[in-house]
Every structure is written in C-alpha cells, then in structure tokens.
Coordinates of C-alpha atoms (C1' of nucleotides) in Angstrom, one line a residue:
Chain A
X1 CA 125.2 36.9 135.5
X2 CA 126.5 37.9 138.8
X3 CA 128.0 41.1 138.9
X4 CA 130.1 41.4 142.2
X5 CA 129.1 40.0 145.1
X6 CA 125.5 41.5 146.8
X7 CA 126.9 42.7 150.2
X8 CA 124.7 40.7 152.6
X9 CA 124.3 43.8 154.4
X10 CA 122.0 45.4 152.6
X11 CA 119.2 45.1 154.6
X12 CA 120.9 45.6 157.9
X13 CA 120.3 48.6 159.7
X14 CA 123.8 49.1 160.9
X15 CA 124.5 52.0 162.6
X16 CA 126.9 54.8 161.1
X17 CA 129.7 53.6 158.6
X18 CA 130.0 49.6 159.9
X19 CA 129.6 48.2 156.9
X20 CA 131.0 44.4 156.9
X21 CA 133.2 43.4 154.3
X22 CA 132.9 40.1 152.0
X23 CA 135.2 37.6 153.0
X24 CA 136.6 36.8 150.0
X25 CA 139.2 39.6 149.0
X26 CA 138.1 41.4 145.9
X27 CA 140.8 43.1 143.3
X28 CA 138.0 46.0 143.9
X29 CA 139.3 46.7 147.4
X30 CA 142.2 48.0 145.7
X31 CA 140.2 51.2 144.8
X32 CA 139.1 51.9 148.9
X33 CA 141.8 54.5 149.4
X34 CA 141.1 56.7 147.1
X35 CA 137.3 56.3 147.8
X36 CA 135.2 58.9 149.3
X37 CA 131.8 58.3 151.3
X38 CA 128.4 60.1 149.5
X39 CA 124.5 60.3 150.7
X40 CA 121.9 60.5 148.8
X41 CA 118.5 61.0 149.7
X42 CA 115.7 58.9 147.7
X43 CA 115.2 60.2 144.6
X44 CA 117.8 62.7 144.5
X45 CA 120.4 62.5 141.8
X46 CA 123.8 61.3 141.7
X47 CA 125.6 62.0 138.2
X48 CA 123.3 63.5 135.1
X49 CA 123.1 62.5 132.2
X50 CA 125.3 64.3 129.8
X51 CA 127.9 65.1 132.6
X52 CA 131.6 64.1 132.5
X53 CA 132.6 60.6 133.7
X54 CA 134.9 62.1 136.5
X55 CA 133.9 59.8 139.1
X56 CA 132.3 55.8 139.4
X57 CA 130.2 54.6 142.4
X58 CA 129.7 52.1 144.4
X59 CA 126.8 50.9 146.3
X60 CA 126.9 49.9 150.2
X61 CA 123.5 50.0 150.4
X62 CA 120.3 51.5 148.7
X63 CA 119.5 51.3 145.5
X64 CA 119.8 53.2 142.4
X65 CA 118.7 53.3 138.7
X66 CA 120.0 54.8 135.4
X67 CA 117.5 57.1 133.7
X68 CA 117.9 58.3 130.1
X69 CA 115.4 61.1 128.7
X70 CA 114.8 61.8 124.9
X71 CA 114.0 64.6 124.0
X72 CA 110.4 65.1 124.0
X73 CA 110.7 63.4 127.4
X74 CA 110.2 59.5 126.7
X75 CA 112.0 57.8 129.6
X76 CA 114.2 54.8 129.6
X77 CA 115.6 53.2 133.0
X78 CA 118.5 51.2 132.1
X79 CA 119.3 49.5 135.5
X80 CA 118.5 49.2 138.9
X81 CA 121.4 48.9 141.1
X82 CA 122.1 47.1 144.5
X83 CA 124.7 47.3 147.0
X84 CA 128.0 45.8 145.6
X85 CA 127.2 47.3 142.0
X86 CA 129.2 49.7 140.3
X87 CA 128.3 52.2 137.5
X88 CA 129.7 55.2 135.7
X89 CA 132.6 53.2 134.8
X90 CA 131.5 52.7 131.2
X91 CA 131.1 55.9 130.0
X92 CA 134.2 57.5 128.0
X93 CA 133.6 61.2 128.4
X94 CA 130.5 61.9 129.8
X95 CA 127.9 59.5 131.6
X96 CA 125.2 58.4 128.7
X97 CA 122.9 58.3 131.5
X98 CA 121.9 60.3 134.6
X99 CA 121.9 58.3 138.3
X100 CA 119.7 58.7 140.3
X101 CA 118.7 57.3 143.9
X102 CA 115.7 55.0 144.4
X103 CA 115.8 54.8 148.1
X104 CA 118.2 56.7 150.2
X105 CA 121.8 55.6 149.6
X106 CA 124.9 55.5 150.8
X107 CA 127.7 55.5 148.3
X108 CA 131.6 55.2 147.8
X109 CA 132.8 57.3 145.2
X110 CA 135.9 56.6 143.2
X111 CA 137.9 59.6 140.7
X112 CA 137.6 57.7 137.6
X113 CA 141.8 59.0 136.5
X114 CA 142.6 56.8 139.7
X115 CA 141.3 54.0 138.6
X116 CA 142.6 54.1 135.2
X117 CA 146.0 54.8 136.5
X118 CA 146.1 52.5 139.4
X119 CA 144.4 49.2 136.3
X120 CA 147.4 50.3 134.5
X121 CA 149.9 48.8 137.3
X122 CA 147.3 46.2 138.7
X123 CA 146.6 43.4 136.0
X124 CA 144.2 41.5 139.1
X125 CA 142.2 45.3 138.5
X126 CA 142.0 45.8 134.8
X127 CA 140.6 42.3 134.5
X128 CA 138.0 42.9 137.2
X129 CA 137.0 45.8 135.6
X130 CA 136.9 44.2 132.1
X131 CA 134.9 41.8 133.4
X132 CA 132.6 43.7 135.0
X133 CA 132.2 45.7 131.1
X134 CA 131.5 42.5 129.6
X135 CA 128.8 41.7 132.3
X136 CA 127.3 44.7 131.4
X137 CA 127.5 44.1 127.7
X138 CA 125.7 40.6 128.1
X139 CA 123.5 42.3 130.7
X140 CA 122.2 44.7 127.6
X141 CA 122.2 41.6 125.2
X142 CA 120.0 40.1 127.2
X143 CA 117.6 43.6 127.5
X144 CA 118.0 43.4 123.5
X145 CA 115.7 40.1 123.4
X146 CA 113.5 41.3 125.8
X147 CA 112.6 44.9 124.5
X148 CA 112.2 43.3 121.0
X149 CA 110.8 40.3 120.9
X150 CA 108.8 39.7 124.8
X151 CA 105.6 40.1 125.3
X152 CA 104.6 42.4 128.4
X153 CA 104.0 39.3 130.4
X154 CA 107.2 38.1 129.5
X155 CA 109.0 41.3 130.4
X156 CA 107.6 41.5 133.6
X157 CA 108.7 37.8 134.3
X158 CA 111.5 37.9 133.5
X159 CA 112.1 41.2 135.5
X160 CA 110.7 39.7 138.8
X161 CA 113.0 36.5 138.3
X162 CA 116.1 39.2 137.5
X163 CA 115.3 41.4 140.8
X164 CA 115.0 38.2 143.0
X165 CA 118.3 36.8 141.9
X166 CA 119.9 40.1 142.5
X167 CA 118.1 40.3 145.5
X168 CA 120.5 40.2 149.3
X169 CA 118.2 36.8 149.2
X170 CA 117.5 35.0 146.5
X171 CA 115.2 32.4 146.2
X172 CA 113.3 34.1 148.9
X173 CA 109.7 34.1 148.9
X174 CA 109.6 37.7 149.8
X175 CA 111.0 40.1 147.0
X176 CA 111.1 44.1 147.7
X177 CA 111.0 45.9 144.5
X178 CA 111.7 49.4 145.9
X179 CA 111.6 50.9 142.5
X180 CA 107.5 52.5 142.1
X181 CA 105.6 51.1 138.8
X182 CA 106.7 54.3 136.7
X183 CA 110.3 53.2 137.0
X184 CA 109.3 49.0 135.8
X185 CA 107.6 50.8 133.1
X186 CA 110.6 52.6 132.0
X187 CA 112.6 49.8 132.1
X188 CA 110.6 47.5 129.9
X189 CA 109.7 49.7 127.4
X190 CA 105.8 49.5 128.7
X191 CA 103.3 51.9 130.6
X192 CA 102.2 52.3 133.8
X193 CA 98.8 50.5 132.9
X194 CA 100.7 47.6 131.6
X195 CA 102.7 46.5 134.3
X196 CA 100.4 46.7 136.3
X197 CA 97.9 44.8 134.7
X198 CA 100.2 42.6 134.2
X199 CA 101.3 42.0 138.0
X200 CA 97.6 41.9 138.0
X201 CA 97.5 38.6 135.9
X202 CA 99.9 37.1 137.7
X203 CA 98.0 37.7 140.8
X204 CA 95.1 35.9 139.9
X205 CA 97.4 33.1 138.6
X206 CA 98.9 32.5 141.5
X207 CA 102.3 33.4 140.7
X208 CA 102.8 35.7 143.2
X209 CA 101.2 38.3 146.0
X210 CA 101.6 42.0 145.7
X211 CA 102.6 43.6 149.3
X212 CA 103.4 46.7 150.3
X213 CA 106.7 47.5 148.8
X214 CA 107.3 44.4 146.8
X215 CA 105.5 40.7 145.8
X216 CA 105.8 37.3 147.4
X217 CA 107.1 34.2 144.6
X218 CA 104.3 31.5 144.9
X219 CA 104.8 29.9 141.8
X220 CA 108.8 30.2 140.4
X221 CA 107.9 27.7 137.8
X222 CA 105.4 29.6 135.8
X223 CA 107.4 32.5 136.1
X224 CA 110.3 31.2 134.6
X225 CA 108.2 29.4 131.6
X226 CA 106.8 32.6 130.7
X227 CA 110.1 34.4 130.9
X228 CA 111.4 31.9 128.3
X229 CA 114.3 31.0 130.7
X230 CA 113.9 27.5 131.4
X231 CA 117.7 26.9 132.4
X232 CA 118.1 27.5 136.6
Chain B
X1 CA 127.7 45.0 96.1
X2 CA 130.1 48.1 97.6
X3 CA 129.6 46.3 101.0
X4 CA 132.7 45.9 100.0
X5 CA 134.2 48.9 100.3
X6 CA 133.5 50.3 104.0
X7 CA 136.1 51.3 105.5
X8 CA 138.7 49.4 107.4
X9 CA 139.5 51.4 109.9
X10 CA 135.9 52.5 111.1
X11 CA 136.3 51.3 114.5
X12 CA 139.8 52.4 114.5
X13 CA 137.9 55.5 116.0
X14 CA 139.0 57.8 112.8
X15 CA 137.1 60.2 111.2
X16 CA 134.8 59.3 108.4
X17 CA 135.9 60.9 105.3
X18 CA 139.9 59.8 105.8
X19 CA 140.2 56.8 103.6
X20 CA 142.9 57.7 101.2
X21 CA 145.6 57.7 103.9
X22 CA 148.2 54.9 104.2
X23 CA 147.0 53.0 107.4
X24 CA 147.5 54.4 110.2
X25 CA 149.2 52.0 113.0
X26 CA 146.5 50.3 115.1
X27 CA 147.5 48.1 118.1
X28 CA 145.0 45.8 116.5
X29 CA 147.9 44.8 114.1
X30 CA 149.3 42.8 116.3
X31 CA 147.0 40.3 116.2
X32 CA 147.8 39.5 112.6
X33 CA 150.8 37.3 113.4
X34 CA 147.9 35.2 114.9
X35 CA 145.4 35.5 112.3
X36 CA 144.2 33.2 109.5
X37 CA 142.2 33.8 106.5
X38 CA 138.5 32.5 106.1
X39 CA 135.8 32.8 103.5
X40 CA 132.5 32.0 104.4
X41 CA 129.7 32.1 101.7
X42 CA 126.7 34.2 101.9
X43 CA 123.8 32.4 104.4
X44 CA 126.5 30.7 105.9
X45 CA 127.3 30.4 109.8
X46 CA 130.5 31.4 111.2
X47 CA 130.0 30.5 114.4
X48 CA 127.2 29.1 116.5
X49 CA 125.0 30.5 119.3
X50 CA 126.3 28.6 122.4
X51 CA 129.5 27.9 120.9
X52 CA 132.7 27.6 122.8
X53 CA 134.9 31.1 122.0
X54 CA 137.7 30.1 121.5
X55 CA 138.0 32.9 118.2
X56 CA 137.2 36.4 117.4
X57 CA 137.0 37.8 113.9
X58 CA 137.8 40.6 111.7
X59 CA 135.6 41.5 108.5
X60 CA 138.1 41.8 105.4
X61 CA 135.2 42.0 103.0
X62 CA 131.5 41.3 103.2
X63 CA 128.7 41.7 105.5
X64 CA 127.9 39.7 108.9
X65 CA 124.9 39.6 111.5
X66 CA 124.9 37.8 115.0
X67 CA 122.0 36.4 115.3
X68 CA 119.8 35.0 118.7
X69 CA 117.2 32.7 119.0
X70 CA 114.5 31.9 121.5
X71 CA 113.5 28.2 122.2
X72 CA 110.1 29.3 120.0
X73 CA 112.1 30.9 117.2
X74 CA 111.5 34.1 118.0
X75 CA 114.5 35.7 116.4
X76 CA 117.0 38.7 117.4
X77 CA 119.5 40.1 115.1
X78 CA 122.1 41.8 117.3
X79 CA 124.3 43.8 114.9
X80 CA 125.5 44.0 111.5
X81 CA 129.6 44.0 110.9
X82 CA 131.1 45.6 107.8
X83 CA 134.6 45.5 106.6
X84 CA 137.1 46.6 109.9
X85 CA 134.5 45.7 112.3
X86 CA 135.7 42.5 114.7
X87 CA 133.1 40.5 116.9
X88 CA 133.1 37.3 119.1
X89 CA 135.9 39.2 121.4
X90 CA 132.9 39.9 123.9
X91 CA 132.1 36.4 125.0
X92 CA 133.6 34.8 128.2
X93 CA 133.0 31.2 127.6
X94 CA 130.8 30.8 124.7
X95 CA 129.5 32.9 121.9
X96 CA 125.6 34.5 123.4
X97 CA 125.1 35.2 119.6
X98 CA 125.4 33.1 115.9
X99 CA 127.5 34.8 113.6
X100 CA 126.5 34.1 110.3
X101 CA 127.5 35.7 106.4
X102 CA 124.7 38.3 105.0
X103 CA 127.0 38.2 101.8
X104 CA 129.7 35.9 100.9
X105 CA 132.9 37.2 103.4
X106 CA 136.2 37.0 104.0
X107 CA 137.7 37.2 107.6
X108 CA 140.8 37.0 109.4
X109 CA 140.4 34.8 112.1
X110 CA 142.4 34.9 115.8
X111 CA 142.6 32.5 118.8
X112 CA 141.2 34.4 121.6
X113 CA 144.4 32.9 124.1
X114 CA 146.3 34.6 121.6
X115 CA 144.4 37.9 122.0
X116 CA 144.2 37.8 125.3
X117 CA 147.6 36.6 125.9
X118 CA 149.0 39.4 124.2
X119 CA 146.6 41.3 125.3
X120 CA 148.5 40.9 128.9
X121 CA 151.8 42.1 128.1
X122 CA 150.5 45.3 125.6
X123 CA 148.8 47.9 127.1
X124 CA 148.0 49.7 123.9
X125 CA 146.2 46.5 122.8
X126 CA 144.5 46.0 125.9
X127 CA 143.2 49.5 125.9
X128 CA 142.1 48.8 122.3
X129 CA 139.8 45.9 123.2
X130 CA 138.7 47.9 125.7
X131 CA 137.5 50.8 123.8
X132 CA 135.8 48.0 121.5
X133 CA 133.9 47.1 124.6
X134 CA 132.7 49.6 125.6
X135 CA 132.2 51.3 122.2
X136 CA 129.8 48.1 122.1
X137 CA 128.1 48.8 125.2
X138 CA 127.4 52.1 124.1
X139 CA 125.6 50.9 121.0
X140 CA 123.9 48.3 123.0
X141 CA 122.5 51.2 124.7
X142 CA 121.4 53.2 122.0
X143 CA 119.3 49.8 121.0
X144 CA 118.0 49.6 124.4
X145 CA 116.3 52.5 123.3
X146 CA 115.1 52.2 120.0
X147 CA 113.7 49.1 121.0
X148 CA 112.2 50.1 124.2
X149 CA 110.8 53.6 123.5
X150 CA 110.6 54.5 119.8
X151 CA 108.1 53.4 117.3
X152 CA 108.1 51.7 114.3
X153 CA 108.5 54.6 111.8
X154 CA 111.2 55.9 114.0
X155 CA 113.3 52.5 114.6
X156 CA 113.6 52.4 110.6
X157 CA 115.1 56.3 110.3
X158 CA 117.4 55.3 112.8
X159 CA 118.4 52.0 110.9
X160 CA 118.9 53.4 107.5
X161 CA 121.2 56.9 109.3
X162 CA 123.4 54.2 111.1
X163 CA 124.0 52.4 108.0
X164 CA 124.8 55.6 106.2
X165 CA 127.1 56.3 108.8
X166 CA 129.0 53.1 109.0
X167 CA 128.9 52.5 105.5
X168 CA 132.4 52.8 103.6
X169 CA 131.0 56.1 102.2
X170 CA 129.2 58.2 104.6
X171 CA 126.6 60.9 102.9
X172 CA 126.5 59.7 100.0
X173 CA 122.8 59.6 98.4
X174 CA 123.5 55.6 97.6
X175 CA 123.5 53.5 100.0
X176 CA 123.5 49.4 100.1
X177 CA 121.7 47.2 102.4
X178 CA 122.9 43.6 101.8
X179 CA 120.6 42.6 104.4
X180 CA 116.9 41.4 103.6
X181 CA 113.3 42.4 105.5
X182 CA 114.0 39.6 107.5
X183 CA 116.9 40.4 109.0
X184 CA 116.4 43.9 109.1
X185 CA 113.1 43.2 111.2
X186 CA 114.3 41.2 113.7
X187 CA 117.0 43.6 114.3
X188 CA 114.5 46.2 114.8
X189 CA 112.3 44.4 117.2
X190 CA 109.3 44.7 113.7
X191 CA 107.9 41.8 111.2
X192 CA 108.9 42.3 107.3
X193 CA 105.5 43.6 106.4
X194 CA 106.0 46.5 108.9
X195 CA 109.5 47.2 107.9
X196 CA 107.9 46.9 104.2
X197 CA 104.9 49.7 105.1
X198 CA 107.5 51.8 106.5
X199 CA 109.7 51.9 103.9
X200 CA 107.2 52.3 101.4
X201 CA 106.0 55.6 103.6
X202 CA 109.0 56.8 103.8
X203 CA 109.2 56.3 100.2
X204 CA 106.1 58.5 99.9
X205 CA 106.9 60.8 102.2
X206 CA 109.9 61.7 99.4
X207 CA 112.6 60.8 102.2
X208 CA 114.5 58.0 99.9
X209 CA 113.7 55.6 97.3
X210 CA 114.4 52.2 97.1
X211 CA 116.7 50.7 94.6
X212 CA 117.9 47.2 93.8
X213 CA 119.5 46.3 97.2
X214 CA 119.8 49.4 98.9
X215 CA 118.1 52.9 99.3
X216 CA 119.2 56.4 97.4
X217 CA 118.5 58.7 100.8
X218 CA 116.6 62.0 99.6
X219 CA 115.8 63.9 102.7
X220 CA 118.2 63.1 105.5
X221 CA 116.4 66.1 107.6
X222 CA 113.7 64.1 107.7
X223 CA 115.3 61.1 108.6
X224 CA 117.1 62.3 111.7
X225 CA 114.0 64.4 112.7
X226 CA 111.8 61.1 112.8
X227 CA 115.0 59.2 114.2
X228 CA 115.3 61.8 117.0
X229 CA 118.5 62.2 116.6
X230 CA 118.5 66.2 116.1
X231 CA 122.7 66.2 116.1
X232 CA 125.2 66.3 113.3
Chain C
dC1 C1' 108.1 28.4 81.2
dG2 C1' 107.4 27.3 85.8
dC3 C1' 109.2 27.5 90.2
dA4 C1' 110.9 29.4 94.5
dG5 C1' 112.0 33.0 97.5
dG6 C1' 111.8 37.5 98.8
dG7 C1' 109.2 41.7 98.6
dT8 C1' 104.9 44.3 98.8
dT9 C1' 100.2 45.4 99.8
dG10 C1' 95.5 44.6 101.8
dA11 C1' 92.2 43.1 105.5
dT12 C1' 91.6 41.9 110.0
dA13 C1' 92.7 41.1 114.8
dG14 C1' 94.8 41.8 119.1
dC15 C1' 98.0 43.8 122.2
dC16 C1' 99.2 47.6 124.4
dT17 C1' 98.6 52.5 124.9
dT18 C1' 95.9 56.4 125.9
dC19 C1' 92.5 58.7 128.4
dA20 C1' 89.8 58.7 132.4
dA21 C1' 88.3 57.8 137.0
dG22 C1' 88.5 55.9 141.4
dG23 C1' 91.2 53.6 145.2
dT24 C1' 94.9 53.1 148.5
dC25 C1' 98.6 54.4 151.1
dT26 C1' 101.5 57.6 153.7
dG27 C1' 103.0 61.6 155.8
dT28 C1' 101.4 65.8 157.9
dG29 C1' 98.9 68.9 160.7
dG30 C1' 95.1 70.1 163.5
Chain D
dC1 C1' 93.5 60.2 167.0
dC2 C1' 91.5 61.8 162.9
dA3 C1' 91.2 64.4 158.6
dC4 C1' 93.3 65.6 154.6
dA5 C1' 96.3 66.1 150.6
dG6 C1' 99.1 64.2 147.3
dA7 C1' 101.4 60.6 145.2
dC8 C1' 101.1 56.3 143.7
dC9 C1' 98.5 52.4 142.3
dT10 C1' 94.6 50.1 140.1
dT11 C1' 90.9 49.4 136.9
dG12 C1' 87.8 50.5 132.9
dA13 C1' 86.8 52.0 128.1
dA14 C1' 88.2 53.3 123.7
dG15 C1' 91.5 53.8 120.2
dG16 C1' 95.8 53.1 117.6
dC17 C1' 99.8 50.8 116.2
dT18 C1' 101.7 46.7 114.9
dA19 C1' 101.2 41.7 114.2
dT20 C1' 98.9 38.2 111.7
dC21 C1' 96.9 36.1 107.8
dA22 C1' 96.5 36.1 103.0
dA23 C1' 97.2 37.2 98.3
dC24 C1' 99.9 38.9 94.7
dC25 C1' 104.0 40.7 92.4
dC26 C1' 108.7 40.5 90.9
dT27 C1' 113.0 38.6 89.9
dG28 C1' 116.4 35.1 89.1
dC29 C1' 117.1 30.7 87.6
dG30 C1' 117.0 25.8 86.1

DNA sequence: CGCAGGGTTGATAGCCTTCAAGGTCTGTGG
DNA sequence: CCACAGACCTTGAAGGCTATCAACCCTGCG
C-alpha cells in the first residue's frame, strides 16, 4: 500500500535544492547520478499522453496527477502523486497517460535506457522497481472495485481515507487536497456536482469540515464503514 | 466449446494470426521443469481470495475468472484467462483475487520460489514476468476506464472486441463466451438484466446475434465505433 | 413431466448526470 | 483599500440511465 517513503519534507519550505534525504538507504538512490532537476509550474504539463517513455520522475515536492482524454474529451485522472512517487516507469513505448502538475513541482528526472541498464547489473534495483509495478497493479485493482461497484459516497470515502494515508501526515486531522473538484471527479468516475454533494453529506454528518484547500477528519470511523474498508 | 483452442502463445506478445508455427522459444519454458498438471472442473475454485501465493498458473485448456468480493457481496470479476494466459504471479503475499474455472480446465501449476528463484539468475525470464506485469497494468488501465467513464452500451462493445481479439481465432464472425450474465456483469461494473438489454440492442441494432454460448459478430464497425476504440 | 438455473423482458424507482444559476474566493489593477 | 473579473465551488431542478423487483421463457436433466 505504501509506495516509497513520503519525503517528510513535503511541506517544508526549504530554500533552493536542500531537500533532506530519508534515512534509510533506498536501492532508488542508485538512479541520483544520472538524475536531472525539473520545475514545473501548477498546472503545466510534464510528459503527454501518447509521447515516448524516454524519461520517469520523481517527486521532491508538489504534486502531480495522470490525466487520460478519450476522444470526444471524457477525462479520466488516474493518480495523484506526492513527493517520493514515481511515474512513467510503466509505460513500454509511449506514456498511456499525460502528467501533468497540480501545484508547482519540483522534479528529478531519470532517462528511462539508464535505468533499465543500470536494473540489469543491480538485482537490489530491478526488485525495487518490480515492486513498485506490482504496487501499482494492486493500486489499479483496488480502483477496479471502486469504479464498478461503489457508490458515489463510497468513492469519495474511500478517496479521503487514500489521500490522508498518503498524506506527509497521516492520521492528521487536517488533510490538504490540492487537486480542485474537477480533478476528484475525474478520478472517480463522477461529476462535479457529485462530489461535491457528496463532500456536502459528509459535512452535515459530521465526518469532516471543508477548509480552504482541503477538509478536516472528525469522524475516521464513519469514513472508513462507508468506504467498505473496515481493516486499519 | 473452442475455448479450447485460443492460442498459447497470446501473451507470448506474437502476432494474432501465427498459430501454425512450431513454438517459438519463450523464457517462460523454463518454468516447466517446475510445473505440475491440474484439472479443475467448471465452477470450481483454484485458488482463494486472501490466499497465501505460494503458486502461479498457466491455462493449458479452458476458461478462468479472478473473482473479488466485498464484505456485502458485491462482486468484481477482474479478468478472464484463456489458454497461454498465466495469473497469480502478481500477488506479493496473498492472492487480492479468487481464481476460479468458467469451464472445466487444465493448468500447469508452478511454486512461485521456484519462479522467482529462477527468476534471479535469468534475465530473459525476469524480463518476461515483467512484461506480464506491466502488460497487466496496462489492461488494468484500459478498465479503469471503461469502468469510470463509459456507459453501459459502450462497456459491452468493448467486452465482446477484447474477446474477439483474445480469442484463439481473432475475426472470425463466431465467437464463444463460456462466461454467463453473471460474470460478464460484474466484470463490467452492470447487473445481468442490463448486460441482457444491451445485448439484445445490439442484437437489434444488426451488430451480432446471439448463438448458443457465444455471439456471431455482424458489424464490427459498429462495435469499435460505440467502444471508442476507432484503431485497427 | 416437473424442476432448477440461467436468460430475457417489462415496470418502476432511484441515483447520478445534466442544465442552470448563484456564491465564494483570489489575484489584479485602479 | 476597494472594485472587479474569472475560476472554482455550491446548490437547485429536471431528466436519463441503470438498478431493482417481478414475471416469464427456455433448456437440460433426473
């Protein structure tokens, strides 16, 4: 369920590059020399969709989502990313979908060839990056359930509980969704109108308190019943 | 019954019409030193949901879904596997999904220590699993959204081309469905009696008929125009 | 022949979307 | 400091798509 480690510096306003490094060391640091810095401004795009999978990211801090467009324009956000994620590692040929920046973010960019080649020589590495496939995989199993068979209520549960445990701090009353209502839409496979009728409801149940740029947990328990995740 | 027939080699990434030729090598044949036989009768389970993985399979003959359940019931059909296809590799500790025969089957079974094992010291295998991965992910994505953004009518075109195209004969006007309303809905994120209205519109609409235990496709133009899937 | 299970069709209800309008917030410029 | 514009958010009303409930059909089988 947890992908690599959150950085805890995400909300930190450190000043130029000073980013501090997890303790622990990570088979992922292995990839830092070949790694380039990138900004992007909020809601600016990072990789299209449909271009080739030369490079992967990684967040230091920001956050991004995935967007996917049919043709006749219906909108699908796959994830939203936080500092410590990586994506465009899964994509063969060309990214399946676009990236684009939620807030402004500062990225490390990787050349996807290097990291093939260096996995090739560094089993520690070709594991990590395996498992970080399959937590993707079970990440989309999970989505599965919920696009086909939640209710709106339950989608939007289930998403608050997801962003707060990948949150810099879970169990946090406080939870910043930086992501604006269009963007939950598109990633539950509802409208506008829904969701936020539906933060609505949970409102006036006491579940939680809309602020400016997020909602505060009152009531993890009734969140968690409707999300049909009892475990935790 | 021609379930049995689809082709082994489907997700050895070879193109569709090439059955005739003597097989070509696959690092997946490794794995057979490992492998036993098993036969599993129709309606049967294979494995459980929450079971420890300790095996993956690969479909000899036969038809197989993975199959989810909520604490309430509701139900989520995840995939279904045709001869050549091989599932339960993509669990870490236990299996997220049931596995269970849609017609009576016959697998070869492997320890996953063995696969992974080997796994470690063959890099073609390794990048094998890999691609089955993330060929995975990629359909998990395409689900994402068909569940998420398309409607009913749309979700069943899309079914009834992807079994065309992973059926042992591709294009062909015939084409089986071993699976009943049931399942078919819950993959689909529907109820029966809307997979049932759909089909009998499309039926109507002159786009296929429904036989026996299948559907004789008439107008695939139609079909990938309401799927929204414009390509091929 | 009767039964059982799956499939199909009809009627109704309800959830969610669509369409519409107003509200709130934020950044900008006078 | 205030006014204003635009984007985002929220709420209301109406409609449509799909689920639900119900009945019937069809087929295979003991």
């Amino acid at each position: 369920m947890q992908s690599i480690m959150h950085s805890a510096q995400q909300t930190a306003g450190l000043s130029h590059g000073m980013i501090a490094r997890p303790p622990a060391p990570d088979a992922l640091d292995l990839l830092e020399q070949f790694g380039s810095s990138v900004t992007v401004r909020r809601e600016h795009e990072i990789h299209g969709q449909g271009d080739s999978a030369e490079h992967c990211w990684r967040i230091l801090t920001g956050c991004v989502r995935t967007v996917r467009l049919m043709e006749d324009g219906r909108r699908q956000v796959g994830e939203f990313l936080f500092p410590g994620d990586i994506f465009g590692l899964d994509d063969v040929a060309i990214h399946e979908f676009a990236a684009e920046a939620v807030t402004d973010v500062k990225l490390r960019r990787y050349p996807r060839r290097m990291v093939e080649a260096l996995a090739e020589s560094r089993p520690a590495l070709a594991r990590r990056l395996r498992a970080l496939t399959l937590n993707n995989l079970h990440i989309a199993h999970e989505r599965m359930m919920l696009l086909g068979r939640k209710t709106a209520m339950e989608r939007l549960a289930s998403f608050v509980l997801e962003m707060d445990r990948r949150s810099a701090t879970p169990g946090r009353a406080m939870l910043d969704l930086p992501m604006n209502r269009t963007d939950i839409a598109d990633h539950l496979g509802m409208t506008v109108e829904t969701v936020c009728r539906g933060l609505a409801h949970l409102k006036r149940e006491g579940a939680l308190a809309i602020c400016r740029s997020g909602v505060e947990l009152h009531d993890r328990r009734y969140l968690r019943d409707l999300a049909c995740e009892p475990r935790h």
